[in-house]
Coordinates of C-alpha atoms in Angstrom, one line a residue:
Chain T
G1 CA 48.5 -74.8 46.5
A2 CA 51.6 -72.6 46.2
V3 CA 51.0 -69.2 44.6
V4 CA 53.7 -66.7 43.6
S5 CA 52.7 -63.3 42.4
Q6 CA 54.7 -60.6 40.6
H7 CA 54.0 -56.9 40.5
P8 CA 53.7 -55.2 38.2
S9 CA 52.7 -57.5 35.4
W10 CA 54.0 -55.1 32.8
V11 CA 55.8 -51.8 33.0
I12 CA 57.0 -49.2 30.5
C13 CA 59.7 -46.8 31.6
K14 CA 61.9 -44.2 30.1
S15 CA 65.6 -44.9 29.5
G16 CA 67.7 -43.9 32.5
T17 CA 65.0 -44.5 35.1
S18 CA 64.9 -47.4 37.6
V19 CA 62.2 -50.0 37.9
K20 CA 61.3 -52.2 40.8
I21 CA 59.7 -55.6 40.4
E22 CA 58.2 -57.5 43.3
C23 CA 58.0 -61.2 43.8
R24 CA 55.8 -62.6 46.6
S25 CA 55.0 -66.1 47.7
L26 CA 51.4 -65.7 48.8
D27 CA 50.7 -68.9 50.8
F28 CA 54.1 -70.2 51.7
Q29 CA 57.5 -69.1 53.0
A30 CA 60.5 -69.2 50.7
T31 CA 64.1 -68.8 51.9
T32 CA 65.2 -68.9 48.3
M33 CA 63.9 -67.1 45.3
F34 CA 65.2 -67.0 41.7
W35 CA 65.1 -64.3 39.1
Y36 CA 65.1 -65.2 35.4
R37 CA 65.1 -63.1 32.3
Q38 CA 63.6 -64.3 29.0
F39 CA 64.1 -62.5 25.7
P40 CA 61.5 -63.0 22.9
K41 CA 61.5 -66.6 21.6
Q42 CA 64.3 -67.5 23.8
S43 CA 64.7 -69.6 27.0
L44 CA 64.8 -68.6 30.6
M45 CA 68.2 -67.4 31.7
L46 CA 68.9 -67.5 35.5
M47 CA 70.1 -64.0 36.6
A48 CA 70.5 -64.5 40.3
T49 CA 69.6 -66.6 43.3
S50 CA 68.0 -64.5 46.2
N51 CA 68.4 -65.7 49.7
E52 CA 66.5 -64.2 52.6
G53 CA 68.7 -62.2 54.9
S54 CA 71.8 -62.5 52.7
K55 CA 73.3 -61.1 49.5
A56 CA 72.1 -62.5 46.2
T57 CA 74.3 -64.8 44.2
Y58 CA 74.5 -63.5 40.6
E59 CA 75.2 -65.6 37.5
Q60 CA 78.2 -64.9 35.4
G61 CA 77.7 -61.9 33.2
V62 CA 74.9 -60.3 35.2
E63 CA 75.8 -56.9 36.7
K64 CA 74.9 -56.9 40.3
D65 CA 75.0 -53.1 40.5
K66 CA 72.5 -52.9 37.7
F67 CA 70.1 -55.5 38.8
L68 CA 69.7 -55.0 42.6
I69 CA 68.1 -57.8 44.5
N70 CA 66.7 -57.6 48.0
H71 CA 65.1 -60.5 49.8
A72 CA 63.7 -58.7 52.7
S73 CA 61.4 -61.4 54.1
L74 CA 60.5 -65.0 53.7
T75 CA 57.7 -64.0 51.3
L76 CA 59.2 -61.1 49.3
S77 CA 62.1 -60.5 46.9
T78 CA 62.5 -57.5 44.8
L79 CA 64.5 -56.9 41.6
T80 CA 65.4 -53.3 40.8
V81 CA 66.6 -52.5 37.3
T82 CA 68.7 -49.4 37.7
S83 CA 69.3 -46.9 35.0
A84 CA 67.3 -49.0 32.6
H85 CA 68.1 -49.0 28.9
P86 CA 66.2 -50.4 25.9
E87 CA 68.4 -53.5 25.9
D88 CA 67.0 -54.3 29.4
S89 CA 63.5 -54.7 27.8
S90 CA 62.6 -58.3 28.6
F91 CA 60.3 -60.7 30.4
Y92 CA 61.4 -61.1 34.0
I93 CA 60.2 -64.2 35.9
C94 CA 60.7 -65.1 39.5
S95 CA 60.3 -68.4 41.2
A96 CA 60.2 -69.3 44.9
E97 CA 61.4 -72.5 46.6
K98 CA 59.3 -73.8 49.3
I99 CA 61.0 -74.2 52.7
G100 CA 61.9 -77.8 53.6
R101 CA 61.4 -79.0 50.0
A102 CA 63.8 -80.2 47.4
I103 CA 64.8 -77.7 44.8
H104 CA 62.4 -79.1 42.2
E105 CA 59.5 -77.7 44.2
Q106 CA 59.9 -74.2 42.7
Y107 CA 56.8 -72.2 42.0
F108 CA 56.9 -69.6 39.2
G109 CA 55.4 -66.1 39.2
P110 CA 53.4 -65.0 36.2
G111 CA 56.2 -62.7 34.9
T112 CA 56.8 -59.0 34.4
R113 CA 57.1 -57.6 31.0
L114 CA 59.5 -54.6 31.0
T115 CA 59.7 -52.2 28.1
V116 CA 62.3 -49.4 28.2
T117 CA 61.7 -46.6 25.7
Chain F
A1 CA 79.2 -78.2 33.5
Q2 CA 75.5 -79.0 33.0
K3 CA 73.7 -78.7 29.7
I4 CA 70.2 -79.2 28.4
T5 CA 69.6 -79.6 24.7
Q6 CA 66.3 -79.4 22.9
T7 CA 66.8 -80.0 19.2
Q8 CA 63.3 -79.3 17.9
P9 CA 62.6 -75.6 17.7
G10 CA 59.1 -76.2 16.5
M11 CA 56.6 -79.1 15.9
F12 CA 53.2 -79.4 14.3
V13 CA 50.9 -82.2 15.4
Q14 CA 47.4 -83.2 14.5
E15 CA 44.9 -83.0 17.3
K16 CA 44.4 -86.3 19.2
E17 CA 47.7 -87.7 18.1
A18 CA 50.6 -88.4 20.5
V19 CA 53.7 -86.3 20.4
T20 CA 57.2 -86.7 21.7
L21 CA 59.4 -83.7 22.6
D22 CA 63.1 -84.5 22.7
C23 CA 65.5 -83.5 25.5
T24 CA 69.0 -84.6 26.1
Y25 CA 71.2 -83.5 29.0
D26 CA 74.7 -83.6 30.3
T27 CA 75.9 -83.6 33.8
S28 CA 78.6 -85.1 36.0
D29 CA 76.5 -85.0 39.1
P30 CA 75.3 -88.5 40.2
S31 CA 72.1 -87.0 41.6
Y32 CA 70.0 -84.7 39.5
G33 CA 66.4 -84.0 38.5
L34 CA 64.7 -83.3 35.2
F35 CA 61.6 -81.3 34.6
W36 CA 59.3 -80.3 31.8
Y37 CA 57.5 -76.9 31.9
K38 CA 54.8 -75.5 29.6
Q39 CA 54.7 -71.9 28.7
P40 CA 51.6 -70.6 26.9
S41 CA 51.5 -67.3 25.2
S42 CA 50.5 -65.6 28.5
G43 CA 54.1 -66.3 29.7
E44 CA 53.4 -68.2 32.9
M45 CA 55.5 -71.3 33.5
I46 CA 53.4 -74.3 34.2
F47 CA 55.1 -77.3 35.8
L48 CA 54.2 -80.6 34.0
I49 CA 56.4 -83.4 35.3
Y50 CA 59.5 -84.3 37.3
Q51 CA 61.9 -87.2 37.1
G52 CA 64.6 -87.9 39.7
S53 CA 67.8 -89.5 38.5
Y54 CA 67.4 -92.4 40.9
D55 CA 63.7 -93.0 40.2
Q56 CA 63.3 -96.5 38.9
Q57 CA 60.1 -95.8 37.0
N58 CA 59.3 -93.2 34.4
A59 CA 57.2 -90.4 35.7
T60 CA 53.7 -89.9 34.6
E61 CA 51.1 -87.2 35.2
G62 CA 47.8 -87.6 33.4
R63 CA 48.5 -87.3 29.7
Y64 CA 52.1 -86.5 30.3
S65 CA 54.9 -89.1 30.7
L66 CA 58.6 -88.7 30.8
N67 CA 60.6 -91.3 28.8
F68 CA 63.8 -91.3 30.9
Q69 CA 66.7 -93.2 29.4
K70 CA 69.6 -92.6 31.8
A71 CA 72.3 -94.3 29.7
R72 CA 71.4 -92.2 26.7
K73 CA 71.0 -89.1 28.9
S74 CA 67.6 -88.4 27.4
A75 CA 64.4 -87.3 29.1
N76 CA 61.8 -87.0 26.4
L77 CA 58.3 -85.7 27.1
V78 CA 55.4 -87.7 25.7
I79 CA 52.0 -86.1 25.4
S80 CA 49.2 -88.5 24.6
A81 CA 46.0 -87.6 22.8
S82 CA 47.1 -84.0 22.1
Q83 CA 44.6 -81.2 22.5
L84 CA 44.4 -77.7 21.0
G85 CA 45.2 -76.3 24.4
D86 CA 48.5 -78.1 24.3
S87 CA 49.8 -75.5 21.8
A88 CA 52.6 -73.7 23.7
M89 CA 56.4 -73.5 24.3
Y90 CA 57.8 -76.5 26.2
F91 CA 61.0 -76.3 28.2
C92 CA 63.1 -79.2 29.5
A93 CA 65.0 -78.3 32.6
M94 CA 67.5 -79.8 34.9
E95 CA 68.3 -79.1 38.5
G96 CA 71.8 -79.1 39.7
A97 CA 74.2 -77.0 41.9
S98 CA 71.2 -75.5 43.7
K99 CA 69.6 -74.0 40.5
I100 CA 67.6 -75.0 37.5
I101 CA 68.9 -74.6 33.9
F102 CA 66.5 -74.6 31.0
G103 CA 66.8 -75.9 27.4
S104 CA 66.1 -73.6 24.5
G105 CA 62.5 -74.9 24.2
T106 CA 60.2 -76.4 21.6
R107 CA 57.2 -74.6 20.2
L108 CA 54.4 -77.1 19.8
S109 CA 51.4 -76.3 17.6
I110 CA 48.4 -78.6 17.5
R111 CA 46.4 -78.6 14.3
P112 CA 42.6 -79.1 14.5

């Protein structure tokens, strides 16, 4: 199968601090990973596309200086929420695209629930 | 611009009945793909079914089938013989421009 993990699964932090979320493809390599944000009872909104070895592509309205993305290897992408505020509290989900496959073969991580107090 | 629309925010269905979840889309791309995902309360996104725009036959995966009507730009999900474990949020999604966009979702509740 194709498994994607996220760490941590949930995190509570104080306003003004930074939080790093990891997304790992455990049994396959992924040149492209995607980061989504989901507010309660809402849909997934794409935040950015993360490509290994290059800068991430951010969706309109997403602050790249606030949501830092690093795709350091073919199996790891990280999202850092800098100077987090309560409005950043959300469910963050990553997905990974398997190399050599069409885009529809994306595999989702279990998500990270961030609560900023 | 691409758009996915799910007009049913919530549905209640009796166990063992079939249910159809509606999805319409809009795109100017000649080639695209359509998905359905299930999201239980745990939050994980579970892939259910995929339909390519050039696929001649409707996709089926076990109890799931996708009623693809290209001229109407609709891609409804049909779940046959619903089970209590089918209670979840269901998202229709479309791939295009190297990314996937999601509809607003339908919360399906199965009554015993």
